[in-house]
Tab-separated table of N, CA and C in Angstrom:
chain	number	residue	atom	x	y	z
A	169	UNK	N	52.652	-193.296	75.771
A	169	UNK	CA	52.650	-192.040	75.394
A	169	UNK	C	52.931	-192.333	73.740
A	170	UNK	N	52.111	-191.825	73.233
A	170	UNK	CA	52.215	-191.558	71.459
A	170	UNK	C	53.230	-190.593	71.206
A	171	UNK	N	54.540	-191.086	70.602
A	171	UNK	CA	55.656	-190.183	69.842
A	171	UNK	C	55.513	-190.582	68.386
A	172	UNK	N	54.884	-189.062	67.559
A	172	UNK	CA	55.048	-189.543	66.347
A	172	UNK	C	56.838	-188.860	65.530
A	173	UNK	N	56.833	-188.603	64.522
A	173	UNK	CA	58.041	-188.225	63.755
A	173	UNK	C	58.245	-186.700	63.862
A	174	UNK	N	57.046	-185.825	63.977
A	174	UNK	CA	57.485	-184.382	64.821
A	174	UNK	C	57.978	-184.306	65.780
A	175	UNK	N	57.491	-185.366	67.378
A	175	UNK	CA	58.388	-185.367	68.365
A	175	UNK	C	59.570	-185.696	68.328
A	176	UNK	N	59.942	-186.601	67.518
A	176	UNK	CA	61.029	-187.213	67.636
A	176	UNK	C	62.485	-186.241	67.293
A	177	UNK	N	61.460	-185.222	65.709
A	177	UNK	CA	62.612	-184.345	65.063
A	177	UNK	C	62.739	-183.272	66.051
A	178	UNK	N	61.752	-183.314	66.665
A	178	UNK	CA	61.867	-181.925	68.048
A	178	UNK	C	62.990	-182.360	69.227
A	179	UNK	N	62.943	-183.463	69.778
A	179	UNK	CA	63.838	-183.842	70.602
A	179	UNK	C	64.996	-184.043	70.269
A	180	UNK	N	65.061	-184.480	68.802
A	180	UNK	CA	66.645	-184.418	68.278
A	180	UNK	C	67.101	-183.040	68.042
A	181	UNK	N	66.434	-182.265	67.673
A	181	UNK	CA	66.691	-180.818	68.179
A	181	UNK	C	67.385	-180.152	69.125
A	182	UNK	N	66.279	-180.369	70.355
A	182	UNK	CA	66.607	-179.875	71.121
A	182	UNK	C	67.589	-180.779	72.089
A	183	UNK	N	68.157	-181.966	71.692
A	183	UNK	CA	69.416	-182.772	72.095
A	183	UNK	C	70.513	-182.091	71.583
A	184	UNK	N	70.542	-181.926	70.347
A	184	UNK	CA	71.636	-180.879	69.805
A	184	UNK	C	71.890	-179.290	70.609
A	185	UNK	N	70.914	-178.820	70.667
A	185	UNK	CA	71.125	-177.396	71.353
A	185	UNK	C	69.662	-176.954	71.821
A	186	UNK	N	69.502	-177.380	73.092
A	186	UNK	CA	68.042	-177.391	74.406
A	186	UNK	C	68.001	-175.862	74.138
A	187	UNK	N	68.792	-174.815	73.882
A	187	UNK	CA	68.802	-173.748	74.084
A	187	UNK	C	68.298	-172.822	72.663
A	188	UNK	N	68.072	-173.722	71.556
A	188	UNK	CA	67.308	-173.448	71.052
A	188	UNK	C	65.554	-172.289	70.904
A	189	UNK	N	65.526	-171.127	70.350
A	189	UNK	CA	63.941	-170.502	70.468
A	189	UNK	C	63.170	-171.367	69.830
A	190	UNK	N	61.809	-171.341	70.743
A	190	UNK	CA	60.751	-171.945	69.732
A	190	UNK	C	60.436	-171.393	68.412
A	191	UNK	N	60.822	-170.238	68.042
A	191	UNK	CA	60.767	-170.271	66.567
A	191	UNK	C	61.430	-170.379	65.642
A	192	UNK	N	62.652	-170.873	66.312
A	192	UNK	CA	63.954	-171.241	65.062
A	192	UNK	C	63.455	-172.702	65.241
A	193	UNK	N	62.948	-173.572	66.516
A	193	UNK	CA	62.618	-174.553	66.450
A	193	UNK	C	61.194	-175.137	65.789
A	194	UNK	N	60.132	-174.210	65.622
A	194	UNK	CA	59.279	-173.744	64.785
A	194	UNK	C	59.363	-173.748	63.157
A	195	UNK	N	60.139	-173.230	62.707
A	195	UNK	CA	60.925	-172.959	61.756
A	195	UNK	C	61.351	-174.188	60.890
A	196	UNK	N	62.409	-174.953	61.661
A	196	UNK	CA	62.944	-176.083	61.092
A	196	UNK	C	61.847	-177.049	61.281
A	197	UNK	N	61.337	-177.150	61.346
A	197	UNK	CA	60.319	-178.254	61.833
A	197	UNK	C	58.972	-177.827	60.846
A	198	UNK	N	58.947	-176.936	60.524
A	198	UNK	CA	57.589	-176.775	59.561
A	198	UNK	C	56.206	-176.200	60.024
A	199	UNK	N	56.199	-176.113	61.457
A	199	UNK	CA	54.797	-176.180	62.348
A	199	UNK	C	54.890	-174.466	63.302
A	200	UNK	N	53.765	-174.379	63.381
A	200	UNK	CA	53.453	-173.361	64.319
A	200	UNK	C	54.381	-172.943	65.735
A	201	UNK	N	54.678	-171.817	65.942
A	201	UNK	CA	55.795	-171.960	67.361
A	201	UNK	C	54.700	-172.437	68.615
A	202	UNK	N	53.023	-172.076	68.366
A	202	UNK	CA	52.617	-172.612	69.732
A	202	UNK	C	52.386	-173.928	69.336
A	203	UNK	N	52.633	-174.718	68.526
A	203	UNK	CA	52.480	-176.219	68.269
A	203	UNK	C	53.918	-176.562	69.088
A	204	UNK	N	54.947	-175.926	68.420
A	204	UNK	CA	56.022	-176.600	69.180
A	204	UNK	C	55.869	-176.433	70.892
A	205	UNK	N	55.675	-175.075	71.364
A	205	UNK	CA	55.453	-175.032	72.807
A	205	UNK	C	54.439	-176.286	73.096
A	206	UNK	N	53.790	-176.012	72.643
A	206	UNK	CA	52.285	-177.499	73.321
A	206	UNK	C	53.284	-178.443	73.296
A	207	UNK	N	53.895	-179.145	72.533
A	207	UNK	CA	54.704	-180.263	72.368
A	207	UNK	C	55.588	-180.463	73.265
A	208	UNK	N	56.822	-179.577	73.700
A	208	UNK	CA	57.348	-179.514	74.477
A	208	UNK	C	56.714	-179.813	75.845
A	209	UNK	N	55.812	-178.835	76.099
A	209	UNK	CA	54.994	-179.048	77.504
A	209	UNK	C	54.772	-180.294	77.412
A	210	UNK	N	53.910	-181.028	76.444
A	210	UNK	CA	53.465	-182.408	76.861
A	210	UNK	C	54.455	-183.125	76.952
A	211	UNK	N	55.712	-183.327	76.122
A	211	UNK	CA	56.939	-184.525	76.285
A	211	UNK	C	57.529	-184.028	77.526
A	212	UNK	N	57.545	-182.855	78.395
A	212	UNK	CA	58.211	-182.661	79.502
A	212	UNK	C	57.052	-183.125	80.522
A	213	UNK	N	55.698	-182.980	80.426
A	213	UNK	CA	54.644	-183.542	81.409
A	213	UNK	C	54.762	-184.855	81.195
A	214	UNK	N	54.661	-185.729	80.153
A	214	UNK	CA	54.347	-186.987	80.502
A	214	UNK	C	56.163	-187.934	80.588
A	215	UNK	N	56.987	-186.822	80.801
A	215	UNK	CA	58.197	-187.517	81.062
A	215	UNK	C	59.407	-188.301	80.038
A	216	UNK	N	58.788	-187.751	78.519
A	216	UNK	CA	59.412	-188.270	77.445
A	216	UNK	C	60.820	-186.916	77.454
A	217	UNK	N	60.660	-186.065	77.962
A	217	UNK	CA	62.090	-185.209	78.360
A	217	UNK	C	61.994	-185.109	79.649
A	218	UNK	N	62.872	-185.478	80.240
A	218	UNK	CA	63.183	-185.346	82.088
A	218	UNK	C	63.839	-183.899	82.115
A	219	UNK	N	64.646	-183.476	81.235
A	219	UNK	CA	64.727	-182.373	81.946
A	219	UNK	C	65.669	-181.459	80.742
A	220	UNK	N	66.371	-180.087	81.066
A	220	UNK	CA	66.954	-179.758	79.832
A	220	UNK	C	68.300	-179.011	80.733
A	221	UNK	N	69.612	-179.406	80.222
A	221	UNK	CA	70.988	-179.092	80.996
A	221	UNK	C	71.860	-178.638	80.103
A	222	UNK	N	73.211	-178.575	80.999
A	222	UNK	CA	74.439	-177.894	80.356
A	222	UNK	C	75.309	-179.151	80.222
A	223	UNK	N	75.778	-179.563	78.702
A	223	UNK	CA	76.738	-180.572	78.591
A	223	UNK	C	78.046	-179.723	78.644
A	224	UNK	N	78.974	-180.073	79.496
A	224	UNK	CA	80.155	-179.416	79.689
A	224	UNK	C	81.185	-179.516	78.566
A	225	UNK	N	81.503	-178.426	77.639
A	225	UNK	CA	82.583	-178.441	76.487
A	225	UNK	C	83.939	-179.198	77.028
A	226	UNK	N	84.773	-179.340	76.033
A	226	UNK	CA	86.501	-179.801	76.295
A	226	UNK	C	86.816	-178.843	77.467
A	227	UNK	N	86.486	-177.838	77.640
A	227	UNK	CA	87.449	-176.724	78.103
A	227	UNK	C	87.138	-176.971	79.616
A	228	UNK	N	85.681	-177.716	79.910
A	228	UNK	CA	85.497	-177.680	81.220
A	228	UNK	C	85.507	-179.346	81.996
A	229	UNK	N	85.533	-180.427	80.850
A	229	UNK	CA	85.863	-181.795	81.250
A	229	UNK	C	87.284	-181.837	81.642
A	230	UNK	N	87.433	-182.765	82.787
A	230	UNK	CA	88.623	-183.101	83.132
A	230	UNK	C	89.344	-184.022	82.012
A	231	UNK	N	90.562	-183.755	82.008
A	231	UNK	CA	91.306	-184.329	80.484
A	231	UNK	C	91.147	-185.728	80.145
A	232	UNK	N	91.429	-186.346	81.645
A	232	UNK	CA	91.400	-187.770	81.252
A	232	UNK	C	90.168	-188.597	81.820
A	233	UNK	N	89.615	-189.355	81.098
A	233	UNK	CA	88.258	-190.336	81.249
A	233	UNK	C	88.713	-191.766	81.135
A	234	UNK	N	87.956	-192.495	81.543
A	234	UNK	CA	87.685	-193.701	81.710
A	234	UNK	C	86.623	-194.608	81.898
A	235	UNK	N	86.463	-195.748	81.431
A	235	UNK	CA	85.443	-197.034	81.684
A	235	UNK	C	85.785	-198.103	82.200
A	236	UNK	N	85.078	-198.172	83.587
A	236	UNK	CA	85.562	-199.167	84.094
A	236	UNK	C	84.297	-200.137	83.876
A	237	UNK	N	84.812	-201.531	84.025
A	237	UNK	CA	83.772	-202.592	83.971
A	237	UNK	C	84.030	-203.275	84.886
A	238	UNK	N	82.771	-203.406	85.774
A	238	UNK	CA	82.948	-203.953	86.908
A	238	UNK	C	82.125	-205.332	87.386
A	239	UNK	N	82.817	-205.977	88.104
A	239	UNK	CA	82.081	-207.645	88.306
A	239	UNK	C	81.639	-207.681	89.703
A	240	UNK	N	80.847	-207.623	90.523
A	240	UNK	CA	80.330	-207.526	91.702
A	240	UNK	C	79.624	-209.159	92.138
A	241	UNK	N	80.206	-209.300	93.625
A	241	UNK	CA	79.904	-210.536	94.479
A	241	UNK	C	78.418	-210.345	94.510
A	242	UNK	N	77.782	-211.848	94.488
A	242	UNK	CA	76.378	-211.749	94.943
A	242	UNK	C	75.865	-210.776	95.837
A	243	UNK	N	74.705	-210.407	95.875
A	243	UNK	CA	74.083	-209.485	96.649
A	243	UNK	C	74.872	-208.070	97.383
A	244	UNK	N	76.239	-207.801	96.788
A	244	UNK	CA	76.844	-206.778	97.035
A	244	UNK	C	76.929	-205.523	96.271
A	245	UNK	N	75.608	-205.167	95.263
A	245	UNK	CA	75.501	-204.316	94.355
A	245	UNK	C	75.459	-203.004	95.372
A	246	UNK	N	74.440	-203.309	96.315
A	246	UNK	CA	74.098	-201.714	96.939
A	246	UNK	C	75.408	-200.870	97.895
A	247	UNK	N	76.077	-202.015	98.113
A	247	UNK	CA	77.656	-201.756	98.960
A	247	UNK	C	78.549	-201.017	97.811
A	248	UNK	N	78.744	-201.952	96.822
A	248	UNK	CA	79.502	-201.326	95.546
A	248	UNK	C	78.954	-199.884	95.245
A	249	UNK	N	77.565	-199.637	94.955
A	249	UNK	CA	76.899	-198.683	94.413
A	249	UNK	C	77.431	-197.630	95.443
A	250	UNK	N	76.933	-197.639	96.840
A	250	UNK	CA	77.448	-196.826	97.434
A	250	UNK	C	78.869	-196.402	97.498
A	251	UNK	N	79.740	-197.210	97.187
A	251	UNK	CA	81.359	-196.930	97.459
A	251	UNK	C	81.269	-196.059	96.136
A	252	UNK	N	80.993	-196.351	94.952
A	252	UNK	CA	81.061	-195.340	93.844
A	252	UNK	C	80.619	-194.264	93.446
A	253	UNK	N	79.524	-194.212	94.427
A	253	UNK	CA	78.945	-192.557	94.871
A	253	UNK	C	79.758	-191.764	95.217
A	254	UNK	N	80.481	-192.276	96.419
A	254	UNK	CA	81.167	-191.386	97.007
A	254	UNK	C	82.644	-191.120	96.746
A	255	UNK	N	82.858	-191.509	95.632
A	255	UNK	CA	83.889	-191.229	94.340
A	255	UNK	C	83.625	-190.012	93.892
A	256	UNK	N	84.625	-188.778	93.825
A	256	UNK	CA	83.440	-187.932	93.040
A	256	UNK	C	84.697	-188.185	91.396
A	257	UNK	N	85.083	-188.935	91.038
A	257	UNK	CA	85.466	-189.183	89.631
A	257	UNK	C	84.875	-190.145	88.818
A	258	UNK	N	83.531	-190.657	89.805
A	258	UNK	CA	82.886	-191.389	89.455
A	258	UNK	C	81.763	-190.384	88.565
A	259	UNK	N	81.490	-190.489	87.462
A	259	UNK	CA	80.442	-189.505	87.051
A	259	UNK	C	79.194	-190.460	86.634
A	260	UNK	N	78.938	-191.536	86.241
A	260	UNK	CA	77.966	-192.053	86.024
A	260	UNK	C	78.288	-193.607	86.258
A	261	UNK	N	77.086	-194.745	86.768
A	261	UNK	CA	77.049	-196.007	86.533
A	261	UNK	C	76.308	-196.850	86.125
A	262	UNK	N	76.224	-197.535	85.689
A	262	UNK	CA	75.371	-198.218	84.730
A	262	UNK	C	75.311	-199.826	84.944
A	263	UNK	N	74.136	-200.550	85.295
A	263	UNK	CA	73.954	-201.853	85.433
A	263	UNK	C	74.132	-202.529	84.110
A	264	UNK	N	74.929	-203.779	83.937
A	264	UNK	CA	74.771	-204.626	82.541
A	264	UNK	C	74.094	-205.642	82.978
A	265	UNK	N	74.262	-206.586	81.398
A	265	UNK	CA	74.217	-207.885	81.462
A	265	UNK	C	75.586	-208.324	80.979
A	266	UNK	N	75.623	-209.818	81.249
A	266	UNK	CA	76.877	-210.429	80.524
A	266	UNK	C	77.845	-210.471	81.763
A	267	UNK	N	79.139	-210.902	81.504
A	267	UNK	CA	80.065	-211.394	82.092
A	267	UNK	C	80.489	-209.712	83.228
A	268	UNK	N	80.145	-208.682	82.786
A	268	UNK	CA	80.443	-207.484	83.912
A	268	UNK	C	79.173	-207.231	84.503
A	269	UNK	N	78.859	-206.606	85.764
A	269	UNK	CA	77.764	-206.081	85.914
A	269	UNK	C	77.222	-204.688	86.111
A	270	UNK	N	78.352	-204.000	86.383
A	270	UNK	CA	78.040	-202.547	86.058
A	270	UNK	C	79.793	-201.743	85.161
A	271	UNK	N	78.888	-200.893	85.016
A	271	UNK	CA	80.295	-199.923	83.810
A	271	UNK	C	79.724	-198.502	84.813
A	272	UNK	N	81.340	-197.927	84.798
A	272	UNK	CA	81.016	-196.677	85.820
A	272	UNK	C	82.189	-195.625	84.560
A	273	UNK	N	82.048	-194.733	84.776
A	273	UNK	CA	82.083	-193.701	83.461
A	273	UNK	C	83.274	-192.806	84.595
A	274	UNK	N	84.309	-192.458	84.764
A	274	UNK	CA	85.430	-191.758	85.525
A	274	UNK	C	86.152	-190.504	84.409
A	275	UNK	N	86.222	-189.605	85.657
A	275	UNK	CA	87.155	-188.257	84.819
A	275	UNK	C	87.842	-188.171	86.072
A	276	UNK	N	89.414	-187.694	85.438
A	276	UNK	CA	90.117	-187.006	86.515
A	276	UNK	C	90.932	-186.226	85.542
A	277	UNK	N	91.611	-185.220	86.371
A	277	UNK	CA	92.563	-184.077	86.525
A	277	UNK	C	94.074	-184.611	86.171
A	278	UNK	N	94.198	-185.643	86.530
A	278	UNK	CA	95.675	-186.130	86.474
A	278	UNK	C	95.646	-187.501	86.312
A	279	UNK	N	96.697	-188.633	86.108
A	279	UNK	CA	97.179	-189.935	86.003
A	279	UNK	C	97.207	-190.692	87.392
A	280	UNK	N	97.600	-189.629	88.513
A	280	UNK	CA	97.661	-190.245	89.832
A	280	UNK	C	96.379	-190.241	90.112
A	281	UNK	N	95.611	-189.316	89.994
A	281	UNK	CA	94.253	-189.339	90.734
A	281	UNK	C	93.120	-190.280	90.184
A	282	UNK	N	93.568	-190.641	88.698
A	282	UNK	CA	92.712	-191.672	87.705
A	282	UNK	C	93.427	-193.354	88.236
A	283	UNK	N	94.619	-193.427	88.789
A	283	UNK	CA	95.181	-194.336	89.256
A	283	UNK	C	94.523	-194.540	90.483
A	284	UNK	N	94.802	-193.975	91.208
A	284	UNK	CA	94.312	-194.006	92.539
A	284	UNK	C	92.613	-194.214	92.881
A	285	UNK	N	91.874	-193.706	91.847
A	285	UNK	CA	90.500	-194.082	91.919
A	285	UNK	C	90.409	-195.820	91.209
A	286	UNK	N	90.837	-196.033	90.068
A	286	UNK	CA	90.934	-197.302	89.893
A	286	UNK	C	91.123	-198.160	90.945
A	287	UNK	N	92.285	-198.081	91.583
A	287	UNK	CA	92.565	-198.876	92.903
A	287	UNK	C	91.745	-198.667	93.805
A	288	UNK	N	90.774	-197.759	94.360
A	288	UNK	CA	89.731	-197.618	95.243
A	288	UNK	C	88.476	-198.480	94.835
A	289	UNK	N	88.283	-198.511	93.416
A	289	UNK	CA	87.463	-199.280	92.668
A	289	UNK	C	87.836	-200.683	93.060
A	290	UNK	N	89.028	-201.034	92.478
A	290	UNK	CA	89.453	-202.680	92.773
A	290	UNK	C	89.328	-203.172	94.453
A	291	UNK	N	89.625	-202.142	95.127
A	291	UNK	CA	89.706	-202.780	96.382
A	291	UNK	C	88.484	-202.726	97.142
A	292	UNK	N	87.487	-202.339	96.538
A	292	UNK	CA	86.042	-202.026	97.185
A	292	UNK	C	85.387	-203.285	97.974
A	293	UNK	N	84.912	-203.443	99.202
A	293	UNK	CA	84.112	-204.742	99.389
A	293	UNK	C	82.902	-205.246	98.460
A	294	UNK	N	82.921	-206.067	97.956
A	294	UNK	CA	82.178	-206.341	96.883
A	294	UNK	C	82.665	-206.626	95.669
A	295	UNK	N	83.490	-205.816	95.076
A	295	UNK	CA	84.001	-205.988	93.357
A	295	UNK	C	84.988	-206.992	93.629
A	296	UNK	N	84.176	-208.320	92.857
A	296	UNK	CA	85.079	-208.868	92.362
A	296	UNK	C	86.490	-208.960	91.714
A	297	UNK	N	85.912	-208.065	90.571
A	297	UNK	CA	86.964	-208.001	89.469
A	297	UNK	C	86.647	-206.729	89.017
A	298	UNK	N	87.899	-206.174	88.299
A	298	UNK	CA	87.401	-204.905	86.982
A	298	UNK	C	88.217	-204.985	86.220
A	299	UNK	N	87.938	-204.006	84.928
A	299	UNK	CA	88.450	-203.918	83.576
A	299	UNK	C	88.557	-202.160	83.247
A	300	UNK	N	89.897	-201.722	83.247
A	300	UNK	CA	89.541	-200.475	83.247
A	300	UNK	C	90.071	-199.989	81.292
A	301	UNK	N	89.431	-199.478	80.830
A	301	UNK	CA	89.653	-198.699	79.564
A	301	UNK	C	89.575	-197.594	79.747
A	302	UNK	N	90.914	-196.706	79.155
A	302	UNK	CA	91.432	-195.356	79.468
A	302	UNK	C	90.861	-194.663	77.915
A	303	UNK	N	90.178	-193.963	77.815
A	303	UNK	CA	89.607	-193.163	76.653
A	303	UNK	C	90.640	-192.456	76.272
A	304	UNK	N	90.972	-192.504	74.572
A	304	UNK	CA	92.342	-192.002	74.091
A	304	UNK	C	91.926	-190.367	73.727
A	305	UNK	N	90.914	-190.940	72.769
A	305	UNK	CA	90.086	-189.521	71.818
A	305	UNK	C	88.589	-189.697	71.632
A	306	UNK	N	87.923	-188.496	71.319
A	306	UNK	CA	86.430	-188.862	71.134
A	306	UNK	C	86.510	-188.393	69.860
A	307	UNK	N	85.870	-189.544	68.770
A	307	UNK	CA	85.521	-189.334	67.532
A	307	UNK	C	84.505	-188.590	66.997
A	308	UNK	N	83.247	-188.961	67.752
A	308	UNK	CA	81.962	-187.757	67.934
A	308	UNK	C	81.410	-188.523	69.492
A	309	UNK	N	80.734	-186.883	69.426
A	309	UNK	CA	79.728	-187.474	71.036
A	309	UNK	C	78.567	-186.856	70.486
A	310	UNK	N	77.330	-187.344	70.759
A	310	UNK	CA	75.768	-187.155	70.292
A	310	UNK	C	75.163	-186.536	71.765
A	311	UNK	N	75.803	-186.501	72.662
A	311	UNK	CA	75.548	-185.782	73.987
A	311	UNK	C	74.541	-186.709	74.570
A	312	UNK	N	74.587	-188.153	73.949
A	312	UNK	CA	73.431	-188.834	74.861
A	312	UNK	C	73.803	-189.475	76.087
A	313	UNK	N	73.201	-189.321	77.273
A	313	UNK	CA	74.113	-190.648	78.561
A	313	UNK	C	73.227	-191.605	78.561
């Protein structure tokens, strides 16, 4: 699928605020409303835009967040993923290259819950080692996952 500069600008605007009216998007992009709507429809149909969602504001996010770097035993990835998926504090998991095999992003309401979750990850069958990084402050968030 070909994506041009107007598509990129449209995606950027929608990433910042997916609720912007088509008329506002058209005004900002300098194109007709029908053009914007046709481009959105095409981007959704072709899979360039997978959906529109709500990003939780700081008032709804759990106050504690952490990134966990996980090293996995050979052939244990499916079992470790299943374990991580069962833990409600685990928000996202990415596979990686390099020294660690996975990165998990966690959120928790209190230090006890975060500590317990980190222990459960470290004790999970197939986890060779893990290293946790507690998030202290967010300097900026582009809202891209």
